[in-house]
Coordinates of N, CA and C and ligand atoms in Angstrom, one line a residue:
M1 N 102.0 -112.8 44.0 CA 103.8 -112.5 44.4 C 103.6 -111.5 45.5
S2 N 104.6 -112.0 45.7 CA 105.1 -110.6 47.7 C 106.6 -109.8 46.7
L3 N 106.5 -108.8 47.2 CA 107.0 -107.5 46.6 C 108.5 -107.1 47.5
L4 N 107.8 -107.2 49.0 CA 108.4 -106.8 49.8 C 107.6 -108.1 50.7
S5 N 109.0 -108.4 51.0 CA 108.3 -109.9 52.6 C 109.2 -109.8 54.1
V6 N 108.3 -109.7 54.8 CA 108.5 -109.4 56.2 C 108.7 -111.0 57.0
R7 N 109.6 -111.6 57.7 CA 109.6 -112.6 58.0 C 109.5 -112.8 59.2
N8 N 109.1 -113.0 60.7 CA 108.5 -113.0 62.2 C 110.2 -112.0 62.4
L9 N 109.8 -111.0 62.5 CA 111.4 -110.2 62.8 C 110.7 -109.6 64.3
C10 N 111.8 -109.2 65.1 CA 111.7 -109.5 66.9 C 112.6 -108.3 66.8
K11 N 112.5 -107.4 67.9 CA 113.1 -106.2 68.7 C 112.9 -105.9 69.9
N12 N 113.5 -106.3 70.5 CA 113.4 -105.7 72.2 C 114.7 -104.2 72.0
Y13 N 113.7 -103.5 72.7 CA 115.1 -102.1 73.7 C 114.4 -102.4 74.8
G14 N 116.1 -103.4 75.5 CA 116.1 -103.6 77.5 C 114.6 -104.6 77.4
A15 N 114.0 -104.4 78.3 CA 112.8 -105.9 78.6 C 112.0 -104.9 77.6
L16 N 111.2 -104.0 77.2 CA 110.6 -103.9 76.2 C 111.0 -105.1 74.2
E17 N 109.3 -105.7 74.9 CA 109.3 -105.7 72.9 C 109.3 -105.5 72.3
V18 N 109.6 -104.4 71.6 CA 108.8 -103.6 70.2 C 108.2 -104.4 69.4
T19 N 108.9 -104.7 68.8 CA 108.4 -105.6 68.0 C 108.7 -107.4 68.2
R20 N 106.9 -107.8 67.3 CA 107.5 -109.4 68.2 C 106.3 -110.5 66.8
N21 N 107.5 -110.9 66.8 CA 107.3 -111.7 65.4 C 106.5 -111.5 64.5
V22 N 106.9 -110.4 63.8 CA 106.0 -109.3 62.8 C 105.8 -110.0 61.3
S23 N 105.6 -110.7 61.1 CA 105.7 -111.1 59.5 C 104.6 -110.3 58.3
L24 N 104.8 -109.7 57.1 CA 103.6 -108.9 56.2 C 104.3 -109.4 55.3
D25 N 102.9 -109.5 53.8 CA 103.8 -109.0 52.6 C 103.3 -108.2 52.1
V26 N 103.8 -107.4 51.1 CA 103.3 -106.5 50.2 C 103.6 -106.5 48.8
A27 N 102.8 -106.8 48.3 CA 102.5 -107.2 46.7 C 102.7 -106.0 45.3
P28 N 103.3 -106.4 44.3 CA 103.1 -105.1 44.3 C 101.9 -104.3 43.5
G29 N 102.3 -102.9 43.0 CA 101.2 -102.4 43.7 C 100.2 -101.5 44.3
E30 N 100.0 -102.7 45.3 CA 99.7 -103.0 46.8 C 99.6 -101.7 47.6
L31 N 98.4 -101.2 48.4 CA 98.8 -100.5 49.5 C 98.8 -101.2 50.9
H32 N 99.4 -101.3 51.7 CA 99.2 -102.1 52.4 C 99.6 -100.8 54.1
A33 N 98.5 -101.3 54.9 CA 97.7 -99.2 56.1 C 98.8 -100.2 57.2
I34 N 99.1 -100.1 58.1 CA 99.7 -100.8 58.9 C 99.1 -99.3 60.5
I35 N 98.3 -100.1 61.2 CA 97.8 -99.1 61.4 C 98.4 -99.6 63.6
G36 N 97.4 -98.2 64.5 CA 97.8 -99.6 66.2 C 97.6 -97.7 66.9
P37 N 98.0 -98.4 68.2 CA 98.2 -97.0 69.2 C 99.1 -96.9 69.5
N38 N 99.3 -95.6 69.4 CA 100.7 -94.2 70.2 C 101.5 -95.7 71.1
G39 N 103.3 -95.7 70.4 CA 103.2 -97.0 70.9 C 104.2 -98.6 70.6
A40 N 102.9 -98.6 69.5 CA 103.6 -100.1 69.3 C 104.2 -100.1 68.7
G41 N 105.1 -99.5 68.4 CA 106.2 -100.1 67.3 C 106.2 -99.7 65.7
K42 N 104.9 -99.2 65.5 CA 104.9 -99.0 64.1 C 105.7 -98.1 63.4
T43 N 106.8 -97.0 63.6 CA 107.4 -96.5 63.5 C 109.4 -97.4 63.2
T44 N 109.3 -98.2 65.1 CA 110.2 -98.8 64.4 C 110.7 -100.0 64.0
L45 N 109.1 -100.5 62.9 CA 108.8 -101.5 62.2 C 109.0 -100.7 60.2
I46 N 108.4 -99.7 60.6 CA 108.9 -98.8 59.3 C 111.0 -98.2 59.4
G47 N 111.7 -98.6 60.7 CA 113.0 -98.2 60.0 C 113.6 -99.4 60.5
Q48 N 113.0 -100.2 60.6 CA 113.7 -101.6 60.3 C 113.2 -102.1 58.8
L49 N 112.7 -101.9 57.8 CA 112.0 -101.9 56.6 C 112.9 -101.1 56.2
S50 N 113.1 -99.6 56.1 CA 114.3 -98.3 55.8 C 115.6 -99.0 55.9
G51 N 116.1 -100.1 57.2 CA 117.3 -100.0 57.9 C 118.0 -98.4 58.4
Q52 N 117.0 -98.0 59.3 CA 116.5 -97.1 60.4 C 117.8 -98.2 60.6
N53 N 117.0 -99.2 61.8 CA 117.2 -99.7 62.9 C 117.5 -101.5 62.8
A54 N 117.8 -102.3 63.7 CA 118.5 -103.4 62.8 C 117.3 -104.2 63.6
P55 N 116.7 -104.9 63.3 CA 116.1 -106.2 64.1 C 117.0 -107.4 64.8
D56 N 116.4 -107.9 65.8 CA 117.5 -108.7 66.8 C 117.1 -109.4 66.0
S57 N 116.3 -110.4 64.7 CA 116.3 -111.3 64.1 C 114.4 -111.2 63.3
G58 N 115.2 -112.0 61.9 CA 114.2 -111.9 61.3 C 114.0 -111.5 59.7
S59 N 113.4 -111.4 58.9 CA 113.7 -111.2 57.8 C 113.3 -110.2 56.9
V60 N 114.3 -109.9 56.3 CA 113.1 -108.5 55.1 C 113.5 -108.5 54.1
S61 N 112.6 -108.8 53.1 CA 112.8 -109.4 51.8 C 112.4 -108.3 50.3
L62 N 113.0 -108.3 49.4 CA 112.5 -107.1 48.7 C 112.4 -107.5 47.2
E63 N 111.7 -108.3 46.8 CA 111.8 -109.0 45.3 C 112.6 -109.9 45.4
G64 N 112.8 -110.9 46.9 CA 113.3 -112.0 46.8 C 114.2 -112.1 47.2
R65 N 114.9 -110.9 47.6 CA 116.5 -111.2 48.0 C 116.9 -110.5 49.6
D66 N 117.7 -111.5 50.2 CA 117.5 -110.0 51.7 C 118.2 -109.4 51.6
I67 N 117.2 -108.5 52.6 CA 117.9 -107.3 52.3 C 118.1 -106.3 54.3
T68 N 117.9 -107.8 54.4 CA 117.6 -108.0 56.0 C 119.2 -106.4 56.5
R69 N 120.7 -106.9 56.2 CA 121.5 -106.6 56.3 C 122.0 -105.4 55.9
R70 N 121.7 -105.1 54.5 CA 122.3 -103.4 54.1 C 121.5 -102.4 54.1
S71 N 122.1 -101.3 54.3 CA 122.6 -100.3 54.3 C 121.3 -99.7 54.0
M72 N 120.7 -97.9 54.7 CA 119.7 -97.2 54.9 C 120.1 -97.4 52.9
A73 N 120.8 -96.8 52.7 CA 121.1 -96.1 51.3 C 121.2 -97.4 49.8
E74 N 121.9 -98.5 50.4 CA 121.5 -99.5 49.1 C 119.7 -100.0 48.9
R75 N 119.5 -100.2 50.2 CA 117.9 -99.8 50.5 C 117.3 -99.4 49.4
V76 N 117.0 -97.9 48.8 CA 116.9 -96.5 48.4 C 117.6 -97.0 46.8
R77 N 118.7 -97.8 47.0 CA 119.1 -98.0 45.4 C 118.3 -99.5 44.8
L78 N 117.7 -100.3 45.9 CA 117.5 -101.2 45.4 C 115.6 -101.0 44.8
G79 N 115.2 -99.8 45.2 CA 113.9 -99.3 45.6 C 112.6 -99.2 46.6
L80 N 113.3 -99.2 47.9 CA 112.5 -99.2 48.8 C 112.9 -97.5 49.5
A81 N 111.4 -96.4 49.4 CA 111.5 -94.9 49.9 C 111.2 -95.1 50.9
R82 N 111.7 -94.6 52.2 CA 111.5 -93.6 52.8 C 111.2 -92.1 52.8
S83 N 110.0 -92.3 53.0 CA 109.2 -90.7 52.9 C 109.5 -90.2 54.2
F84 N 109.7 -88.9 54.9 CA 109.7 -88.4 55.7 C 110.4 -89.0 56.9
Q85 N 110.7 -87.7 58.1 CA 111.2 -88.1 58.9 C 113.0 -88.7 58.6
I86 N 113.3 -88.4 58.0 CA 115.2 -88.8 57.0 C 115.1 -87.5 55.7
T87 N 113.9 -87.4 55.6 CA 113.8 -86.8 54.5 C 114.3 -85.2 54.9
S88 N 115.6 -84.4 54.4 CA 116.2 -83.3 54.3 C 115.9 -82.0 53.6
I89 N 114.4 -81.4 53.5 CA 114.0 -80.5 52.4 C 115.6 -79.2 53.5
L90 N 115.5 -78.8 51.5 CA 116.8 -77.5 51.0 C 115.6 -76.1 51.5
P91 N 115.8 -75.0 52.4 CA 114.5 -74.5 52.2 C 114.9 -73.1 51.7
R92 N 116.2 -73.4 51.0 CA 116.9 -71.6 50.3 C 116.7 -72.4 49.1
F93 N 116.9 -73.4 48.4 CA 116.7 -74.3 47.0 C 114.9 -74.3 46.4
S94 N 114.8 -73.9 45.0 CA 113.6 -74.4 44.7 C 113.3 -75.4 45.2
V95 N 112.1 -75.6 45.3 CA 111.1 -76.5 45.4 C 111.6 -77.9 43.9
L96 N 112.1 -77.4 42.6 CA 112.2 -78.1 41.6 C 113.6 -78.4 41.9
E97 N 114.8 -77.6 42.5 CA 115.8 -78.0 42.3 C 115.8 -79.2 44.0
N98 N 115.5 -78.7 45.0 CA 114.9 -80.3 46.0 C 114.6 -81.5 44.5
V99 N 114.0 -81.4 44.6 CA 113.8 -82.9 43.3 C 114.7 -83.2 42.7
A100 N 115.5 -82.0 42.0 CA 116.4 -82.9 40.7 C 117.4 -83.4 41.7
I101 N 117.7 -82.1 42.8 CA 118.8 -83.5 43.8 C 118.3 -84.7 43.9
A102 N 117.2 -85.4 44.0 CA 116.6 -86.8 44.3 C 116.6 -87.2 43.7
V103 N 116.0 -86.7 42.0 CA 116.9 -87.8 41.0 C 118.3 -87.9 40.4
Q104 N 118.9 -87.2 41.2 CA 120.2 -87.5 40.7 C 120.7 -88.3 41.5
A105 N 120.5 -88.2 42.9 CA 120.9 -89.4 43.8 C 120.8 -90.4 43.4
R106 N 120.1 -90.7 42.4 CA 119.0 -92.3 42.9 C 120.2 -92.6 41.1
S107 N 119.9 -91.7 40.6 CA 120.0 -92.1 39.5 C 122.2 -92.0 39.0
G108 N 122.7 -91.9 40.3 CA 123.8 -92.4 40.2 C 124.9 -91.1 38.4
S109 N 125.3 -92.3 38.0 CA 126.7 -92.0 36.7 C 125.3 -91.7 35.4
S110 N 124.1 -92.4 35.6 CA 123.5 -92.7 35.1 C 123.1 -91.0 33.6
Y111 N 124.0 -90.1 34.9 CA 123.3 -89.0 33.2 C 125.0 -88.7 32.5
R112 N 125.6 -88.8 32.8 CA 127.1 -88.6 32.8 C 127.3 -88.5 30.9
F113 N 126.5 -89.6 30.5 CA 126.9 -89.4 28.8 C 125.8 -88.7 28.3
F114 N 125.2 -87.4 29.3 CA 124.4 -86.8 27.5 C 125.4 -85.6 28.1
A115 N 125.8 -84.3 27.1 CA 125.9 -83.4 27.0 C 125.4 -82.7 28.2
P116 N 126.1 -81.1 29.0 CA 125.4 -80.2 30.3 C 123.9 -80.6 29.6
V117 N 124.1 -79.6 28.7 CA 122.6 -79.2 28.9 C 121.3 -80.3 28.7
A118 N 121.8 -81.3 28.1 CA 121.3 -82.3 27.3 C 120.6 -82.8 29.5
Q119 N 121.5 -83.2 30.4 CA 121.1 -83.6 31.1 C 120.4 -82.6 32.0
E120 N 121.2 -81.6 32.6 CA 120.0 -80.5 32.4 C 117.8 -80.8 32.3
A121 N 118.1 -80.7 30.9 CA 116.5 -81.5 30.9 C 116.5 -82.3 31.0
A122 N 117.3 -83.1 31.6 CA 116.4 -85.0 31.7 C 116.2 -85.1 33.4
L123 N 117.4 -84.0 33.3 CA 116.8 -83.8 34.9 C 116.4 -83.4 35.4
N124 N 115.7 -81.8 34.8 CA 114.1 -81.0 34.7 C 113.3 -82.2 34.9
D125 N 113.2 -82.7 34.1 CA 112.1 -83.9 33.1 C 111.3 -84.5 34.1
A126 N 112.5 -85.3 35.0 CA 112.6 -86.2 35.4 C 111.7 -85.7 37.0
A127 N 112.2 -84.8 37.2 CA 112.1 -83.9 38.3 C 110.2 -83.2 38.8
M128 N 110.0 -82.4 37.3 CA 108.6 -81.9 37.6 C 108.2 -83.3 36.7
A129 N 108.1 -84.0 36.4 CA 107.1 -85.6 37.0 C 107.0 -85.8 37.7
A130 N 108.2 -86.1 38.9 CA 107.6 -86.0 40.2 C 107.3 -84.7 41.0
L131 N 106.8 -84.1 40.6 CA 106.8 -82.6 41.0 C 104.9 -82.9 40.8
A132 N 104.8 -83.5 39.5 CA 103.4 -83.7 38.9 C 102.3 -84.7 40.0
D133 N 103.2 -85.6 40.2 CA 103.0 -86.8 40.7 C 103.1 -86.5 42.2
A134 N 103.6 -85.7 42.7 CA 102.6 -84.7 43.7 C 101.9 -83.5 44.1
G135 N 101.3 -82.9 43.0 CA 100.6 -82.4 43.0 C 101.1 -81.3 42.8
L136 N 102.4 -80.4 43.3 CA 103.4 -79.1 43.3 C 103.8 -79.1 41.9
E137 N 103.6 -79.4 40.3 CA 104.1 -78.5 39.8 C 104.2 -76.7 39.4
D138 N 102.4 -76.4 40.2 CA 102.1 -74.7 40.1 C 103.4 -74.7 41.1
R139 N 104.5 -74.9 41.7 CA 105.6 -74.4 43.1 C 106.8 -74.6 42.7
A140 N 106.9 -75.7 42.1 CA 108.6 -75.6 41.2 C 109.3 -74.8 41.4
G141 N 108.9 -73.3 41.3 CA 109.5 -72.4 40.7 C 109.9 -71.9 42.6
L142 N 108.8 -71.3 43.7 CA 109.3 -71.2 44.3 C 109.8 -71.4 45.5
R143 N 111.0 -71.2 46.6 CA 111.9 -71.4 47.0 C 110.7 -72.9 47.7
A144 N 111.7 -73.6 48.0 CA 110.7 -74.6 48.9 C 110.6 -73.7 50.8
S145 N 110.7 -73.1 51.2 CA 110.4 -72.4 52.1 C 109.1 -71.3 52.5
A146 N 108.9 -71.7 51.1 CA 107.8 -70.6 51.0 C 106.2 -72.1 50.4
L147 N 106.4 -73.0 51.2 CA 105.7 -73.8 50.7 C 104.4 -74.0 52.1
S148 N 103.3 -74.3 52.0 CA 102.2 -74.1 53.2 C 103.4 -75.5 53.3
H149 N 102.6 -75.8 54.9 CA 103.5 -77.7 56.0 C 102.4 -78.4 54.5
G150 N 101.3 -78.4 54.3 CA 100.9 -79.2 53.6 C 101.5 -79.7 51.5
E151 N 101.7 -77.6 51.7 CA 102.6 -78.7 50.3 C 104.0 -79.1 50.8
H152 N 104.9 -78.8 52.1 CA 106.0 -79.2 52.0 C 105.9 -80.9 52.7
R153 N 105.2 -81.6 53.2 CA 104.9 -82.7 53.0 C 104.6 -83.7 51.6
R154 N 104.1 -82.8 51.1 CA 104.0 -83.0 49.9 C 105.2 -82.8 48.3
L155 N 106.3 -81.9 48.9 CA 107.1 -82.2 48.5 C 108.4 -83.2 49.0
E156 N 107.8 -83.6 50.3 CA 108.4 -85.0 50.7 C 108.6 -86.2 49.7
L157 N 106.8 -86.3 49.7 CA 106.0 -87.4 48.6 C 107.2 -87.3 47.4
A158 N 107.2 -86.1 47.0 CA 108.1 -85.7 45.4 C 109.1 -86.0 45.6
I159 N 109.8 -85.7 46.6 CA 111.2 -86.0 46.7 C 111.5 -87.8 46.5
A160 N 110.7 -88.7 47.9 CA 110.4 -90.2 47.3 C 110.0 -90.2 46.3
L161 N 109.6 -89.8 45.4 CA 108.9 -90.5 44.0 C 109.9 -90.1 43.0
A162 N 111.1 -89.5 43.3 CA 111.9 -89.0 42.4 C 112.7 -90.5 42.8
T163 N 113.3 -90.9 43.8 CA 114.2 -92.1 43.6 C 113.7 -93.3 42.6
Q164 N 112.5 -93.0 42.1 CA 111.8 -94.4 41.3 C 111.3 -95.0 42.6
P165 N 111.4 -95.4 43.6 CA 111.1 -97.2 44.2 C 110.6 -97.8 43.8
K166 N 110.5 -98.5 44.1 CA 109.5 -99.8 43.5 C 108.1 -100.0 45.4
V167 N 108.9 -99.3 46.2 CA 107.9 -99.5 46.8 C 108.3 -98.4 48.0
L168 N 107.5 -97.8 48.7 CA 107.2 -96.3 49.1 C 106.5 -97.0 50.8
L169 N 108.5 -95.6 51.3 CA 107.6 -96.3 52.9 C 106.4 -94.9 53.6
L170 N 106.0 -94.7 53.9 CA 105.1 -93.5 54.9 C 104.7 -94.0 55.9
D171 N 105.5 -92.4 57.0 CA 104.7 -92.9 58.1 C 104.3 -91.5 58.6
E172 N 103.1 -91.4 58.6 CA 102.4 -90.3 59.4 C 102.2 -89.5 58.7
P173 N 101.9 -89.1 57.4 CA 102.7 -88.3 56.0 C 101.6 -87.6 56.2
L174 N 100.1 -88.0 56.6 CA 99.3 -86.6 57.4 C 99.5 -86.1 59.1
A175 N 99.8 -86.2 59.3 CA 100.3 -85.8 60.7 C 100.6 -84.1 60.7
G176 N 100.1 -83.7 61.2 CA 99.9 -81.8 61.8 C 99.2 -81.1 60.1
T177 N 98.8 -82.3 59.6 CA 98.4 -81.2 58.5 C 96.7 -82.0 58.4
G178 N 95.7 -80.7 58.0 CA 94.4 -81.0 57.9 C 93.1 -80.6 57.0
G179 N 92.6 -80.9 57.7 CA 91.1 -80.2 56.6 C 91.2 -80.6 55.1
E180 N 91.9 -79.6 54.3 CA 92.5 -79.8 52.4 C 93.4 -79.7 52.4
E181 N 94.9 -79.1 53.2 CA 95.7 -79.9 53.2 C 95.2 -80.8 52.8
A182 N 94.8 -82.6 54.1 CA 94.8 -83.6 54.2 C 94.1 -84.7 53.0
E183 N 93.4 -83.6 52.6 CA 92.4 -84.9 51.6 C 93.7 -84.1 49.8
A184 N 93.5 -83.0 50.2 CA 95.2 -83.2 49.1 C 95.9 -84.1 49.2
F185 N 96.6 -84.6 50.0 CA 97.3 -85.6 50.1 C 97.2 -87.1 49.5
V186 N 95.6 -87.4 50.6 CA 95.1 -88.5 50.2 C 95.1 -88.7 49.1
Q187 N 94.0 -87.9 48.0 CA 94.1 -87.5 46.6 C 94.9 -88.0 45.7
R188 N 96.4 -87.5 45.7 CA 97.6 -87.9 45.6 C 98.4 -89.3 45.8
L189 N 97.6 -89.3 47.0 CA 97.9 -91.2 47.3 C 97.2 -91.7 46.6
R190 N 95.7 -91.8 46.3 CA 94.9 -92.0 46.0 C 95.4 -92.7 44.4
A191 N 95.5 -91.7 43.1 CA 95.9 -91.1 42.8 C 96.9 -92.3 41.2
L192 N 98.0 -92.4 43.1 CA 99.6 -92.9 42.5 C 99.2 -94.4 43.0
K193 N 97.9 -94.8 44.1 CA 97.8 -96.3 43.7 C 97.6 -97.3 42.8
G194 N 98.0 -98.4 42.9 CA 98.8 -99.1 42.0 C 100.0 -98.7 41.1
R195 N 100.4 -98.0 41.8 CA 101.8 -97.4 40.4 C 102.6 -97.7 41.2
Y196 N 102.3 -98.1 42.8 CA 103.9 -98.1 43.7 C 103.3 -99.1 44.9
A197 N 104.1 -99.8 45.6 CA 103.5 -100.7 46.6 C 103.4 -99.6 47.7
T198 N 103.2 -100.1 48.7 CA 103.2 -98.4 49.3 C 103.0 -99.2 50.8
V199 N 104.2 -98.7 52.1 CA 103.4 -99.0 53.3 C 103.4 -97.9 54.2
L200 N 101.7 -97.7 54.5 CA 101.0 -97.0 54.9 C 100.6 -96.8 56.7
I201 N 101.6 -95.6 57.1 CA 101.0 -95.6 58.2 C 100.4 -94.2 58.9
E202 N 99.4 -94.4 59.5 CA 98.4 -93.3 60.0 C 97.3 -93.7 60.3
H203 N 97.4 -92.6 61.1 CA 96.6 -92.4 62.5 C 94.9 -91.3 62.2
D204 N 95.0 -91.1 61.0 CA 93.8 -90.5 60.1 C 92.8 -92.0 59.5
M205 N 91.8 -93.1 60.2 CA 90.7 -93.6 60.3 C 90.3 -93.8 58.9
E206 N 89.7 -92.7 59.1 CA 89.4 -92.5 57.6 C 90.2 -92.1 55.7
A207 N 91.0 -92.1 56.3 CA 91.9 -91.7 55.1 C 92.5 -93.5 54.9
V208 N 93.1 -94.2 56.0 CA 93.1 -95.4 55.8 C 91.7 -96.5 55.0
F209 N 91.3 -96.3 55.2 CA 89.9 -97.1 55.1 C 89.7 -97.1 54.4
A210 N 90.3 -95.5 53.3 CA 89.4 -95.0 51.9 C 90.7 -95.5 50.8
L211 N 91.7 -95.6 51.1 CA 93.1 -95.8 50.6 C 93.4 -97.2 50.3
A212 N 93.3 -97.8 51.6 CA 94.1 -99.5 51.7 C 93.3 -100.5 51.1
D213 N 94.6 -101.2 50.5 CA 93.9 -102.8 49.7 C 93.8 -103.8 51.2
R214 N 94.6 -103.5 51.5 CA 94.7 -104.2 53.1 C 95.5 -103.6 54.6
I215 N 94.7 -104.1 55.5 CA 95.4 -103.0 56.7 C 96.1 -104.7 57.8
S216 N 96.8 -104.2 58.3 CA 97.1 -105.1 59.4 C 98.1 -104.3 60.6
V217 N 96.8 -104.4 61.8 CA 96.5 -104.3 63.1 C 97.7 -104.1 64.5
L218 N 98.8 -102.9 64.1 CA 100.2 -103.5 65.2 C 99.4 -103.2 66.9
V219 N 99.5 -104.4 67.8 CA 99.3 -103.5 68.6 C 101.0 -104.6 69.9
Y220 N 101.0 -103.6 70.6 CA 102.6 -103.8 71.4 C 103.3 -104.6 70.5
G221 N 104.0 -104.3 69.1 CA 104.6 -104.6 68.9 C 104.1 -106.0 68.0
E222 N 102.4 -106.7 68.2 CA 101.9 -107.7 67.6 C 101.6 -107.3 66.0
I223 N 101.5 -108.2 65.2 CA 100.3 -108.3 64.4 C 99.9 -108.6 64.8
I224 N 98.0 -108.2 65.5 CA 96.8 -109.1 65.9 C 95.7 -109.2 64.7
A225 N 96.0 -108.6 63.8 CA 95.0 -108.8 62.3 C 95.6 -108.7 61.4
S226 N 95.3 -109.0 60.2 CA 95.5 -108.0 58.9 C 94.8 -108.9 57.6
G227 N 94.0 -107.9 56.8 CA 93.2 -108.3 55.9 C 92.6 -107.0 55.1
S228 N 91.5 -107.3 54.7 CA 91.0 -105.9 53.7 C 90.4 -105.0 55.1
P229 N 89.6 -104.6 53.9 CA 89.1 -102.9 54.7 C 87.8 -102.8 55.7
E230 N 87.1 -104.0 55.5 CA 86.0 -105.1 55.7 C 85.8 -105.6 56.9
V231 N 87.5 -106.7 56.9 CA 87.7 -107.1 57.6 C 88.0 -107.0 58.5
I232 N 88.8 -106.2 58.8 CA 89.7 -105.5 59.9 C 88.3 -104.9 60.4
R233 N 87.5 -103.6 59.8 CA 86.6 -103.0 60.5 C 85.6 -104.2 61.1
N234 N 85.2 -105.1 61.3 CA 84.6 -105.5 61.3 C 84.6 -107.5 62.5
D235 N 85.9 -107.2 63.1 CA 87.0 -107.6 63.6 C 86.2 -107.1 64.8
P236 N 86.4 -108.0 65.8 CA 85.6 -107.7 67.4 C 87.7 -107.8 68.1
K237 N 88.3 -108.4 68.0 CA 89.4 -108.7 68.1 C 90.4 -106.8 68.0
V238 N 90.2 -106.1 67.5 CA 90.3 -105.4 66.7 C 90.0 -104.2 66.7
R239 N 88.4 -103.9 67.1 CA 87.9 -103.1 67.7 C 87.8 -103.4 69.9
A240 N 88.2 -104.4 69.6 CA 88.4 -104.1 71.5 C 90.0 -104.0 72.0
A241 N 90.6 -104.0 70.9 CA 91.9 -103.4 70.9 C 92.4 -102.0 70.6
Y242 N 91.9 -101.9 69.6 CA 92.0 -100.0 68.8 C 91.1 -99.6 68.3
L243 N 90.1 -100.1 68.1 CA 88.9 -99.1 66.9 C 88.4 -99.0 68.1
G244 N 87.9 -99.3 69.2 CA 86.5 -99.3 70.1 C 85.0 -98.9 69.4
D245 N 84.8 -98.0 70.1 CA 83.6 -98.2 69.4 C 83.4 -96.7 68.3
E246 N 84.3 -95.8 68.8 CA 84.6 -95.4 66.9 C 84.3 -96.1 65.8
E247 N 83.4 -95.4 65.3 CA 83.1 -96.2 64.3 C 84.0 -95.4 63.2
A248 N 84.5 -96.8 62.2 CA 85.9 -96.5 61.5 C 85.4 -95.8 60.3
A249 N 85.5 -94.8 59.4 CA 85.5 -94.4 58.3 C 83.7 -94.4 58.0
Ligands
LIG1 N1 116.1 -96.6 70.7 C1 114.4 -96.9 70.9 N2 115.5 -97.4 72.6 C2 114.2 -97.6 73.3 N3 113.2 -97.7 72.9 C3 112.5 -96.6 72.3 C4 113.4 -96.1 71.2 N4 112.3 -96.2 69.9 C5 111.6 -96.2 70.4 N5 111.7 -97.4 71.8 C6 110.2 -97.4 72.0 O1 109.4 -98.3 71.5 C7 108.2 -98.2 71.2 C8 107.6 -97.7 70.7 O2 107.5 -97.1 69.7 P1 107.7 -96.8 67.6 O3 107.7 -97.8 67.2 O4 108.1 -94.6 68.1 O5 105.7 -96.9 67.9 P2 104.5 -95.9 67.2 O6 105.2 -96.1 65.5 O7 103.7 -97.2 67.0 O8 104.0 -94.3 68.1 C9 107.6 -96.8 72.1 O9 107.5 -97.1 73.8 C10 109.6 -96.4 72.4 O10 109.3 -95.6 73.5
LIG2 MG1 105.3 -93.7 65.2

């Protein structure tokens, strides 16, 4: 069964065909990576999934429901969480408070039946669970501004997880991190695998080939290949267009 289903998406910016007849499926629990050169249209595609930008034609469905015309906020409520580039972390608030705000935003009025003290405890528990999933439980009491760059990125992940998504959309979560920070993020994603369906855009091929169940290759707005890491690694079209002679992973 397909949880997220994309059919024949097309988008032009003037003469530029940035999305060309893109179709893809994401199964429950699947990590589906999208790779491709700079300017291929990866971020634009994620924007069309999250509702940030509208396709000219084609459709996006979540659990069989057509969400092509739904707003970003509606998509978050239905279970699509996009991390990075829309998240604004409040630097003077604590790490825990930043996540608690996201929990409350998602749950809407569902906490109002609790007494205030119980409400705070429930919010706290949900926020701590998301922080633990992002490997930040020991940073809960710090101000967000005190986090390292890599921890900042994991806080953005925790905020996305706090919305209890069905599908996580991650656009280059490793960008600007390196070494141990990147490794820590990859470890979190590996631990979360299976619990969430994930669409991952990432340039770090080692991470992509280690994590992905399926990889789609986007070149000039078009998916030129889609398959298991093994299939993609050995696809001559992909090697010619993108991977080149750089041995992937
Ligand atoms: N709002 C826009 N208006 C015009 N061109 C855009 C817009 N957004 C992106 N583009 C162009 O679309 C192409 C794909 O961009 P993008 O989706 O950011 O690629 P990627 O994430 O794969 O690097 C680029 O050539 C970019 O300049
Ligand atoms: Mg991009």
